[in-house]
mmCIF file with all atom_site columns, C-alpha atoms in Angstrom:
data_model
loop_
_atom_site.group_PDB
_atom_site.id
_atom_site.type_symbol
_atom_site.label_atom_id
_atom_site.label_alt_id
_atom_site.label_comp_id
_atom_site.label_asym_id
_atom_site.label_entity_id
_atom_site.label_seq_id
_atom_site.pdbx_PDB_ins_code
_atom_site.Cartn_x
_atom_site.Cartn_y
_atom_site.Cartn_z
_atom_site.occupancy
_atom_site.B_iso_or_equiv
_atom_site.pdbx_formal_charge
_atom_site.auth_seq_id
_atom_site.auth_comp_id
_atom_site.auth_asym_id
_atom_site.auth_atom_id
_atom_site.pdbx_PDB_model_num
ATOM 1   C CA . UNK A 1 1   ? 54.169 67.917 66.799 1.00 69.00 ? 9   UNK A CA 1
ATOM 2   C CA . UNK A 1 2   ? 51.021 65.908 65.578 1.00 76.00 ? 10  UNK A CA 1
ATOM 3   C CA . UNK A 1 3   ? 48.232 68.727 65.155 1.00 92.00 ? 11  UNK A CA 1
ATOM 4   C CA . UNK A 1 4   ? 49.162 69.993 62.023 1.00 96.00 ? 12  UNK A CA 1
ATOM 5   C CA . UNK A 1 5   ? 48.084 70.167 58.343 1.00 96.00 ? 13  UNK A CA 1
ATOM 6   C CA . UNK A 1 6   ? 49.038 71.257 55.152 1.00 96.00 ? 14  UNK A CA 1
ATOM 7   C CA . UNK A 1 7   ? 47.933 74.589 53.890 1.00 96.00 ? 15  UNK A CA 1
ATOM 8   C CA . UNK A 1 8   ? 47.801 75.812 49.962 1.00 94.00 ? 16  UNK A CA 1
ATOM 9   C CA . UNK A 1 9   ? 51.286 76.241 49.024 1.00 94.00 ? 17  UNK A CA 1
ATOM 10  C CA . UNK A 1 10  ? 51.957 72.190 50.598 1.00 95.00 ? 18  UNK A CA 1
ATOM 11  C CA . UNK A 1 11  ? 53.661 73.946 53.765 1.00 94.00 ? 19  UNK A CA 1
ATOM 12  C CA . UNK A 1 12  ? 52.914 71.972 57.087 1.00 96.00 ? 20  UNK A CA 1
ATOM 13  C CA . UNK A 1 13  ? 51.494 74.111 59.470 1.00 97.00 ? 21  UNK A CA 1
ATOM 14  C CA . UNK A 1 14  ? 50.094 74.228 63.341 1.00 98.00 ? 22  UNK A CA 1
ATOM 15  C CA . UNK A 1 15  ? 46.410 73.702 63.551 1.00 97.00 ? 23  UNK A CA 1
ATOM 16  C CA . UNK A 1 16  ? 46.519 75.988 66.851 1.00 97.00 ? 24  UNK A CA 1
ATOM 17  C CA . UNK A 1 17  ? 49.694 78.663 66.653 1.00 97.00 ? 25  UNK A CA 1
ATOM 18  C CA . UNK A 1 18  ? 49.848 79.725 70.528 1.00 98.00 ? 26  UNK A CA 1
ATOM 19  C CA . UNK A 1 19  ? 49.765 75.765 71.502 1.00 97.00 ? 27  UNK A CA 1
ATOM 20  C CA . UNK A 1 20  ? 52.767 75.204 69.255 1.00 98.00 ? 28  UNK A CA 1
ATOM 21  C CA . UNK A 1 21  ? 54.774 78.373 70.698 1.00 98.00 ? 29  UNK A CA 1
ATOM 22  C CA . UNK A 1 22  ? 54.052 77.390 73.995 1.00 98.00 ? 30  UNK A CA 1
ATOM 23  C CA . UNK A 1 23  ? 55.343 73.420 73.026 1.00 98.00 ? 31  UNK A CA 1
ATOM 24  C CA . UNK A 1 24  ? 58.584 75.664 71.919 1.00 98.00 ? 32  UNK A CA 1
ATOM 25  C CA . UNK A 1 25  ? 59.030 77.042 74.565 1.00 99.00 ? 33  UNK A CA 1
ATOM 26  C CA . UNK A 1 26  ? 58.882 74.368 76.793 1.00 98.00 ? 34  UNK A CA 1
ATOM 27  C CA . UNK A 1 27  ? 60.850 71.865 74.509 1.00 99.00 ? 35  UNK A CA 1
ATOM 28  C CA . UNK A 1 28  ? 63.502 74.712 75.187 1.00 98.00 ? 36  UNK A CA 1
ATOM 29  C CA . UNK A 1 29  ? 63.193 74.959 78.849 1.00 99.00 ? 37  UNK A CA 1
ATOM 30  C CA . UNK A 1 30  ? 63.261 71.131 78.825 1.00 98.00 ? 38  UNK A CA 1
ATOM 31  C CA . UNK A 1 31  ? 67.149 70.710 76.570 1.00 98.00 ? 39  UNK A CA 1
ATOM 32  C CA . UNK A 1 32  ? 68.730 73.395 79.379 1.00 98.00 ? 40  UNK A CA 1
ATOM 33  C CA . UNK A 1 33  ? 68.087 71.289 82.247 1.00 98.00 ? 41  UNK A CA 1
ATOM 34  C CA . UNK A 1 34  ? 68.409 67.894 80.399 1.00 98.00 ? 42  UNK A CA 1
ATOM 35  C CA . UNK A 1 35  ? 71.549 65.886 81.514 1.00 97.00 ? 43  UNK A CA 1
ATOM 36  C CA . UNK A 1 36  ? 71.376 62.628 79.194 1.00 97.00 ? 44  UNK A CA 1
ATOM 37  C CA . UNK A 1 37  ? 72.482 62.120 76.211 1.00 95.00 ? 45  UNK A CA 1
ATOM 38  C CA . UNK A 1 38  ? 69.540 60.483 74.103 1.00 97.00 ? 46  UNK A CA 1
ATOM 39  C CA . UNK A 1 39  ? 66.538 62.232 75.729 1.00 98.00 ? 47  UNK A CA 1
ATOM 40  C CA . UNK A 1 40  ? 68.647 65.748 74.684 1.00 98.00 ? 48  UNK A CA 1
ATOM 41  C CA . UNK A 1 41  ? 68.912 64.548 71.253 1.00 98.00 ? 49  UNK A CA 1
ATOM 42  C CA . UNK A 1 42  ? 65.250 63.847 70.798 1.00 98.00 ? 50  UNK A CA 1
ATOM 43  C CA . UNK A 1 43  ? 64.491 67.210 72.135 1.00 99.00 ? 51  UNK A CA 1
ATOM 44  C CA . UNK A 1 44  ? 66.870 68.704 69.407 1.00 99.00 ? 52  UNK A CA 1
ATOM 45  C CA . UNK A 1 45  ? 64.507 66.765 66.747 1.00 99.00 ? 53  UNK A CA 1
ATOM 46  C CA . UNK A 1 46  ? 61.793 68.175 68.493 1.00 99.00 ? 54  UNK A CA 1
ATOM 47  C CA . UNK A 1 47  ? 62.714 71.308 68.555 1.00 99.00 ? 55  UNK A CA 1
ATOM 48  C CA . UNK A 1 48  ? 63.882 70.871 65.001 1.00 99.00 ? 56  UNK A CA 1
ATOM 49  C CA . UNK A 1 49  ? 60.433 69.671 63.964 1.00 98.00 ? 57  UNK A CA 1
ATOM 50  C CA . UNK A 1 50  ? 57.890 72.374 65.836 1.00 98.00 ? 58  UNK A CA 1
ATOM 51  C CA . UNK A 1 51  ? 60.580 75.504 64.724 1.00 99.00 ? 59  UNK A CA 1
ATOM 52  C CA . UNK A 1 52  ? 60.217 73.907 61.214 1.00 98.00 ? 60  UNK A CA 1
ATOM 53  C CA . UNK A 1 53  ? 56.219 73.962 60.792 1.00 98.00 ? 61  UNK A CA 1
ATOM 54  C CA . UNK A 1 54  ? 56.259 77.725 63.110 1.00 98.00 ? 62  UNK A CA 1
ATOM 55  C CA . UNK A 1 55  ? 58.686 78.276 59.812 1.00 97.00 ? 63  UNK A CA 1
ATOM 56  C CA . UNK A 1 56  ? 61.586 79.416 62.415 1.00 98.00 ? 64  UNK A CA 1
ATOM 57  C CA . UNK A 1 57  ? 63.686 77.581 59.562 1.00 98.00 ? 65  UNK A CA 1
ATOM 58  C CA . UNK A 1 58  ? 67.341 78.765 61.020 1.00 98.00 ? 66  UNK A CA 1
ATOM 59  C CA . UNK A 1 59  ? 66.480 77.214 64.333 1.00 98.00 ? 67  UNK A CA 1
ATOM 60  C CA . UNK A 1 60  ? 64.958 74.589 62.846 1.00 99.00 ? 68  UNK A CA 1
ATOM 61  C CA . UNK A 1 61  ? 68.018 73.741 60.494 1.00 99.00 ? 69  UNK A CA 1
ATOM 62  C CA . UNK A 1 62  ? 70.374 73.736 63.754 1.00 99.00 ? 70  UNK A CA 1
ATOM 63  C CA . UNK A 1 63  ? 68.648 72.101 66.206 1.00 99.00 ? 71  UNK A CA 1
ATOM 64  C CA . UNK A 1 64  ? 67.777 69.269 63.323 1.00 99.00 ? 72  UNK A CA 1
ATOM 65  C CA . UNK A 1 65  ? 71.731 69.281 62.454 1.00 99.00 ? 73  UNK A CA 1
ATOM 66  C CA . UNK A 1 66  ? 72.675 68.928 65.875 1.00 98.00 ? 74  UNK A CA 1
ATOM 67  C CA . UNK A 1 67  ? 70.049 65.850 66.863 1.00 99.00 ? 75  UNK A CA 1
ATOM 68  C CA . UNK A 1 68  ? 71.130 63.982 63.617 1.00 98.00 ? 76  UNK A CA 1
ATOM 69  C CA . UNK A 1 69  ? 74.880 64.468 63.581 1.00 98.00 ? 77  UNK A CA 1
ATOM 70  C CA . UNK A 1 70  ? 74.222 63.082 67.096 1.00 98.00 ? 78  UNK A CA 1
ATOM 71  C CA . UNK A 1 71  ? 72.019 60.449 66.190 1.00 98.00 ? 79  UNK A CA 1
ATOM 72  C CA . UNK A 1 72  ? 74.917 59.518 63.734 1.00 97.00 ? 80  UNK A CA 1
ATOM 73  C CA . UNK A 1 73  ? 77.524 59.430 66.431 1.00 97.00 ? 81  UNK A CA 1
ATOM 74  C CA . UNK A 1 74  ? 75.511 57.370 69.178 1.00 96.00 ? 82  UNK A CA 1
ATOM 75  C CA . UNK A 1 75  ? 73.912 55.246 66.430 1.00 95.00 ? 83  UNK A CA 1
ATOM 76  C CA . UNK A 1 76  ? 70.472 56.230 67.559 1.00 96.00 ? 84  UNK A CA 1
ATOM 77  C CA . UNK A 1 77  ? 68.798 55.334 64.214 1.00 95.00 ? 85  UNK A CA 1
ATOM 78  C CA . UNK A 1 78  ? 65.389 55.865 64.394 1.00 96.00 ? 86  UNK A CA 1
ATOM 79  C CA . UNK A 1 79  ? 66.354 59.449 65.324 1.00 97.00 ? 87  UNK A CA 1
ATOM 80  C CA . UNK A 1 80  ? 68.911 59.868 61.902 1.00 97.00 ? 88  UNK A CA 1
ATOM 81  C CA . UNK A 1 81  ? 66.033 58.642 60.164 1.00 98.00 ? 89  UNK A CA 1
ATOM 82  C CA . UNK A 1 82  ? 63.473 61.181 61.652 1.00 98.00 ? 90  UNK A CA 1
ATOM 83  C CA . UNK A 1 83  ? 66.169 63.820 61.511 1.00 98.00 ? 91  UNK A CA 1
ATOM 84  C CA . UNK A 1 84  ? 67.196 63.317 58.073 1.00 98.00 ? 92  UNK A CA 1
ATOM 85  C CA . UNK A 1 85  ? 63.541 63.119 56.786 1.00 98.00 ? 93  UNK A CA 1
ATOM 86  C CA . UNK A 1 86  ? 62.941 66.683 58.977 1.00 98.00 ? 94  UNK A CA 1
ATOM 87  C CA . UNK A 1 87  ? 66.028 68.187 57.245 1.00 99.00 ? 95  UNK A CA 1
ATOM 88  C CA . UNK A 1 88  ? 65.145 66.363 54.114 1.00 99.00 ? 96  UNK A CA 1
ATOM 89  C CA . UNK A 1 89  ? 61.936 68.896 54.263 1.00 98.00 ? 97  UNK A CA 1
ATOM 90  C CA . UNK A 1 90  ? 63.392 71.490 55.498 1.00 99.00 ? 98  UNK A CA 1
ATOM 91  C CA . UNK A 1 91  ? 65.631 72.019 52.755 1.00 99.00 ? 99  UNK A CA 1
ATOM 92  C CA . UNK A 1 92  ? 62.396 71.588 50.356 1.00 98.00 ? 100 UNK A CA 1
ATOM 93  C CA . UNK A 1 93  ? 60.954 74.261 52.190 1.00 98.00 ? 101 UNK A CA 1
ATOM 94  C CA . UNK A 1 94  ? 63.692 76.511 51.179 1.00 98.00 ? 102 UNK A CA 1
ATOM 95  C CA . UNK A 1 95  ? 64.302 75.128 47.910 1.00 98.00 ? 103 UNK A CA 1
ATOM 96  C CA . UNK A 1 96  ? 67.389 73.654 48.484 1.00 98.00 ? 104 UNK A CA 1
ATOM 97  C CA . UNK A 1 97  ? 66.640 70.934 45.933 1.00 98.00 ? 105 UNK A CA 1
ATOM 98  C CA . UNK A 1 98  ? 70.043 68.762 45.953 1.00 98.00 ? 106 UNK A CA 1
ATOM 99  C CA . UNK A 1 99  ? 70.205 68.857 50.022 1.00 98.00 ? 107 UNK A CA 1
ATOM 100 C CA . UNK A 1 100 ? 66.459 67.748 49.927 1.00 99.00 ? 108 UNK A CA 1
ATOM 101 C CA . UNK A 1 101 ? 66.840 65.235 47.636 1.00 99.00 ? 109 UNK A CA 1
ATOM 102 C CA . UNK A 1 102 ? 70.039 63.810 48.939 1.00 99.00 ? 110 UNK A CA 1
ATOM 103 C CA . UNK A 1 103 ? 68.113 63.649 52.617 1.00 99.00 ? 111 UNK A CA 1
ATOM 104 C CA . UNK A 1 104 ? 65.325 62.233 51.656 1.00 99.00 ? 112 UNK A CA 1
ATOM 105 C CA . UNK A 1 105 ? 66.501 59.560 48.737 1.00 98.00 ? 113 UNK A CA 1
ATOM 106 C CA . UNK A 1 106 ? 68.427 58.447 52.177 1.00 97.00 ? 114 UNK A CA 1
ATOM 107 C CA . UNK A 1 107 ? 65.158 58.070 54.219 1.00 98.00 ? 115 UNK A CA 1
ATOM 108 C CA . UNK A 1 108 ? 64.066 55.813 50.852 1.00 97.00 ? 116 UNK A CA 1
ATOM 109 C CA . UNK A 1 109 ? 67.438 53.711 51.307 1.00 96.00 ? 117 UNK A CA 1
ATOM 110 C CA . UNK A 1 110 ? 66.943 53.454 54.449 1.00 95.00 ? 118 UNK A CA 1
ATOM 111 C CA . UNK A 1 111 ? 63.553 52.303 54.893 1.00 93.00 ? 119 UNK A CA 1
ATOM 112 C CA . UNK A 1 112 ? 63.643 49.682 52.135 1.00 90.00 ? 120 UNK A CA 1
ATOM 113 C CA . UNK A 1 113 ? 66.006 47.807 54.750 1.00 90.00 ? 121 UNK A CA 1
ATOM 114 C CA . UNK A 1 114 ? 64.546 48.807 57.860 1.00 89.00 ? 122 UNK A CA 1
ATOM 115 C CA . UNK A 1 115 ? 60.360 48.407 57.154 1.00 86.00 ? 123 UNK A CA 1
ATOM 116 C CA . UNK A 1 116 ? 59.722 50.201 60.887 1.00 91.00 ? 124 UNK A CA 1
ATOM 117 C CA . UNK A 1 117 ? 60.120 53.662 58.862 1.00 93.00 ? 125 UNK A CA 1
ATOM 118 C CA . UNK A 1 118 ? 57.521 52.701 56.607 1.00 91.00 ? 126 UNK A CA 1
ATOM 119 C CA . UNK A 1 119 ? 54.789 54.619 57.864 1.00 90.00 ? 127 UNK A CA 1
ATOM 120 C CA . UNK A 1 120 ? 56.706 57.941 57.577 1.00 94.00 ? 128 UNK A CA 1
ATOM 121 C CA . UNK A 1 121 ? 57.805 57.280 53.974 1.00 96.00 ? 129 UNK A CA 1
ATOM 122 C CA . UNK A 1 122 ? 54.356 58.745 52.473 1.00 96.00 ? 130 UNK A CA 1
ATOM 123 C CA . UNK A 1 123 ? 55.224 62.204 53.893 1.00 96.00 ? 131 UNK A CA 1
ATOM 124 C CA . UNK A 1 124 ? 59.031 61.452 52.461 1.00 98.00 ? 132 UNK A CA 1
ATOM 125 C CA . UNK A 1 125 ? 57.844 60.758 48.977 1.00 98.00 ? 133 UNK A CA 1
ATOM 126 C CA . UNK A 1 126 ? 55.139 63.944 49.012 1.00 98.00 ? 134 UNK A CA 1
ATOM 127 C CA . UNK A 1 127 ? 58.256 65.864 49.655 1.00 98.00 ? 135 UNK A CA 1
ATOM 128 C CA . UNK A 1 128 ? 60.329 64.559 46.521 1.00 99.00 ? 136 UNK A CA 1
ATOM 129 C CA . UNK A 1 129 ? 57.594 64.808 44.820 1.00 99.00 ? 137 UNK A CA 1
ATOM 130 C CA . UNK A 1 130 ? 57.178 68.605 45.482 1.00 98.00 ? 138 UNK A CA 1
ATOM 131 C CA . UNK A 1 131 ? 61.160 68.918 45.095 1.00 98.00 ? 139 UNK A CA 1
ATOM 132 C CA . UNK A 1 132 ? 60.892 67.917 41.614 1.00 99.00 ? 140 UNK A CA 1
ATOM 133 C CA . UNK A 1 133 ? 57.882 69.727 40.748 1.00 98.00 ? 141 UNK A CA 1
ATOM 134 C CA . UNK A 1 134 ? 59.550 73.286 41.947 1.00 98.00 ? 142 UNK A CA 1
ATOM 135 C CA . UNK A 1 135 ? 62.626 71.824 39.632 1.00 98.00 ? 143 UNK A CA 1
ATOM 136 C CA . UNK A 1 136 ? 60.282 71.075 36.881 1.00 98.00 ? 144 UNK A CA 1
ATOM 137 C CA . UNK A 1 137 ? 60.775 67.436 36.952 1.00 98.00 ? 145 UNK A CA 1
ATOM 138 C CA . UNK A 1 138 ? 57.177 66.914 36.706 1.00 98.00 ? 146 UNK A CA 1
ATOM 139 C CA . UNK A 1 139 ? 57.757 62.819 35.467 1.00 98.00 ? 147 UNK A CA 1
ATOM 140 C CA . UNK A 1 140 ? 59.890 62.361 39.167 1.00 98.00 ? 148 UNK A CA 1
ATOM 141 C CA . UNK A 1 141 ? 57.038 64.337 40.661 1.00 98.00 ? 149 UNK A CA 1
ATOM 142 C CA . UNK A 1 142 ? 53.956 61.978 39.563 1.00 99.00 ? 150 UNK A CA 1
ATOM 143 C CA . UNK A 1 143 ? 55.844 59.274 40.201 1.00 99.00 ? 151 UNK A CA 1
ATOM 144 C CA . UNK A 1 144 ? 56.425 59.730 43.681 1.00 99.00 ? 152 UNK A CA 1
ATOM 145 C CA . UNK A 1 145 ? 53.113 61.312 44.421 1.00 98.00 ? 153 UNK A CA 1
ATOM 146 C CA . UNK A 1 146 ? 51.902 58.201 43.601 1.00 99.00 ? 154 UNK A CA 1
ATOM 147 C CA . UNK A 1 147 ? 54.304 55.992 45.651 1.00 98.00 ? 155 UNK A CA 1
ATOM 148 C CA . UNK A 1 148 ? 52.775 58.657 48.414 1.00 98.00 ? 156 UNK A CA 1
ATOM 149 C CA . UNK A 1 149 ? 49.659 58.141 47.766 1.00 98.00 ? 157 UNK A CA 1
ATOM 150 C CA . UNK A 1 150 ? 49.961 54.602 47.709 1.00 97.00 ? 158 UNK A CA 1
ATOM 151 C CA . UNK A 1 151 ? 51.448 54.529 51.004 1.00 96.00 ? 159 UNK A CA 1
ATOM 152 C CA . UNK A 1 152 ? 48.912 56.262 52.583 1.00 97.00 ? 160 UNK A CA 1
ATOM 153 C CA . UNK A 1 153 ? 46.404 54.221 51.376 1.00 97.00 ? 161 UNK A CA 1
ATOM 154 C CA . UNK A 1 154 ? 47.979 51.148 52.997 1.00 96.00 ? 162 UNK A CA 1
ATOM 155 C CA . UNK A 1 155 ? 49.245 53.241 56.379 1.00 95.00 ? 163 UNK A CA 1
ATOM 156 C CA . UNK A 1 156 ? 45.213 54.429 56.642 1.00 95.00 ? 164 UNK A CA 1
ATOM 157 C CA . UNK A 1 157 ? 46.444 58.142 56.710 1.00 94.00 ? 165 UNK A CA 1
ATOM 158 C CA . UNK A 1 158 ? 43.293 59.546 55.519 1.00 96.00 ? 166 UNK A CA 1
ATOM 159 C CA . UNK A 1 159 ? 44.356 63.198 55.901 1.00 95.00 ? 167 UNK A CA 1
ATOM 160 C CA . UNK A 1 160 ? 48.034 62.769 53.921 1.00 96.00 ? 168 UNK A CA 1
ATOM 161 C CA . UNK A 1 161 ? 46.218 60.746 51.085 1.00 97.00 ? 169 UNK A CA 1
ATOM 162 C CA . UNK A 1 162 ? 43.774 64.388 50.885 1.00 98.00 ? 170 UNK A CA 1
ATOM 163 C CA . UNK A 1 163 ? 46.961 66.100 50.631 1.00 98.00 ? 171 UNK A CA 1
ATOM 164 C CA . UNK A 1 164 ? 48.826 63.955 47.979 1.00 98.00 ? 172 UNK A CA 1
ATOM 165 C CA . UNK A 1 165 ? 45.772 63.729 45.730 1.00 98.00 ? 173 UNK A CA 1
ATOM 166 C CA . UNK A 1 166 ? 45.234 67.318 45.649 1.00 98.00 ? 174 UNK A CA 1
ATOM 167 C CA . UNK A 1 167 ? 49.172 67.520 44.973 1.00 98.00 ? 175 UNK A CA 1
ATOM 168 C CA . UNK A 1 168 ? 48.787 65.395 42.064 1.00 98.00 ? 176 UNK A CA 1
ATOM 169 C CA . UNK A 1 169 ? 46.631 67.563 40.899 1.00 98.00 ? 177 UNK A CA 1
ATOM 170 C CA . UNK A 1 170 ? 48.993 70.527 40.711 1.00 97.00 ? 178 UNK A CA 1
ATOM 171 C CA . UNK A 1 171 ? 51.603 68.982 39.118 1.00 97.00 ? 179 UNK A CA 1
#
């Protein structure tokens, strides 16, 4: 799902609500009739992802679950990385702080070896960052704000770097 943006509370959301229902819907129709293996576990991240920012977060949490316990299995890693960063957030979302964190230090790990994640680490380290603010780790929380807004700097993601600055400013 690429048309989104953050609203007040840092919460990714669709920039048109019906569109993203309707991409639901469809990403639903699309995993019954799927028959192979790989394109059925990117649908699962997909569905993971749109049911995430539509804040279906149940759905969300098993469909994300399913595509990276999958991902695991099949070795598929660019979708355990996507997963775990999605479930990473997720769990932010609902303030489950040590899931979060434990998801998304691994996208960190990961991408330090594997540089082809690097553009999607900005979004990772907003995400700490807002973990440790709600935990009142506001030290952890400048820290990676920075690293995020540092990123997005260098990945040209104009919109994100908007987002992290006026982060920084919360903390």
């Amino acid at each position: 799902m690429e048309n989104t943006f953050f609203d007040e509370s840092f919460l990714e959301r669709p920039v048109n609500l019906d569109e993203a229902k309707k991409e639901l819907i469809n990403l639903k129709q699309r995993l019954e009739k799927e028959k192979d293996s790989l394109r059925i576990i990117e649908i699962n991240l997909d569905i993971g992802r749109v049911s995430r920012v539509l804040n279906l977060l149940e759905d969300a949490e098993n469909s994300l679950l399913c595509a990276h316990e999958e991902a695991k299995k099949y070795k598929y890693a660019d979708i355990f990385f996507s997963s775990a960063k999605e479930l990473g957030i997720l769990y932010c979302i609902q303030k489950r702080y040590t899931k979060s964190d434990d998801y998304l230090s691994k996208c960190v790990k990961i991408s330090s070896k594997a540089k082809q994640y690097k553009d999607q680490l900005a979004k990772v380290f907003l995400y700490l960052a807002i973990s440790k603010k709600d935990q009142r780790q506001s030290s952890y929380a400048t820290e990676y704000t920075q690293n995020a807004i540092e990123l997005s700097i260098e990945m040209g993601k104009l919109d994100l770097l908007e987002v992290c600055k006026r982060f920084l400013h919360s903390i």
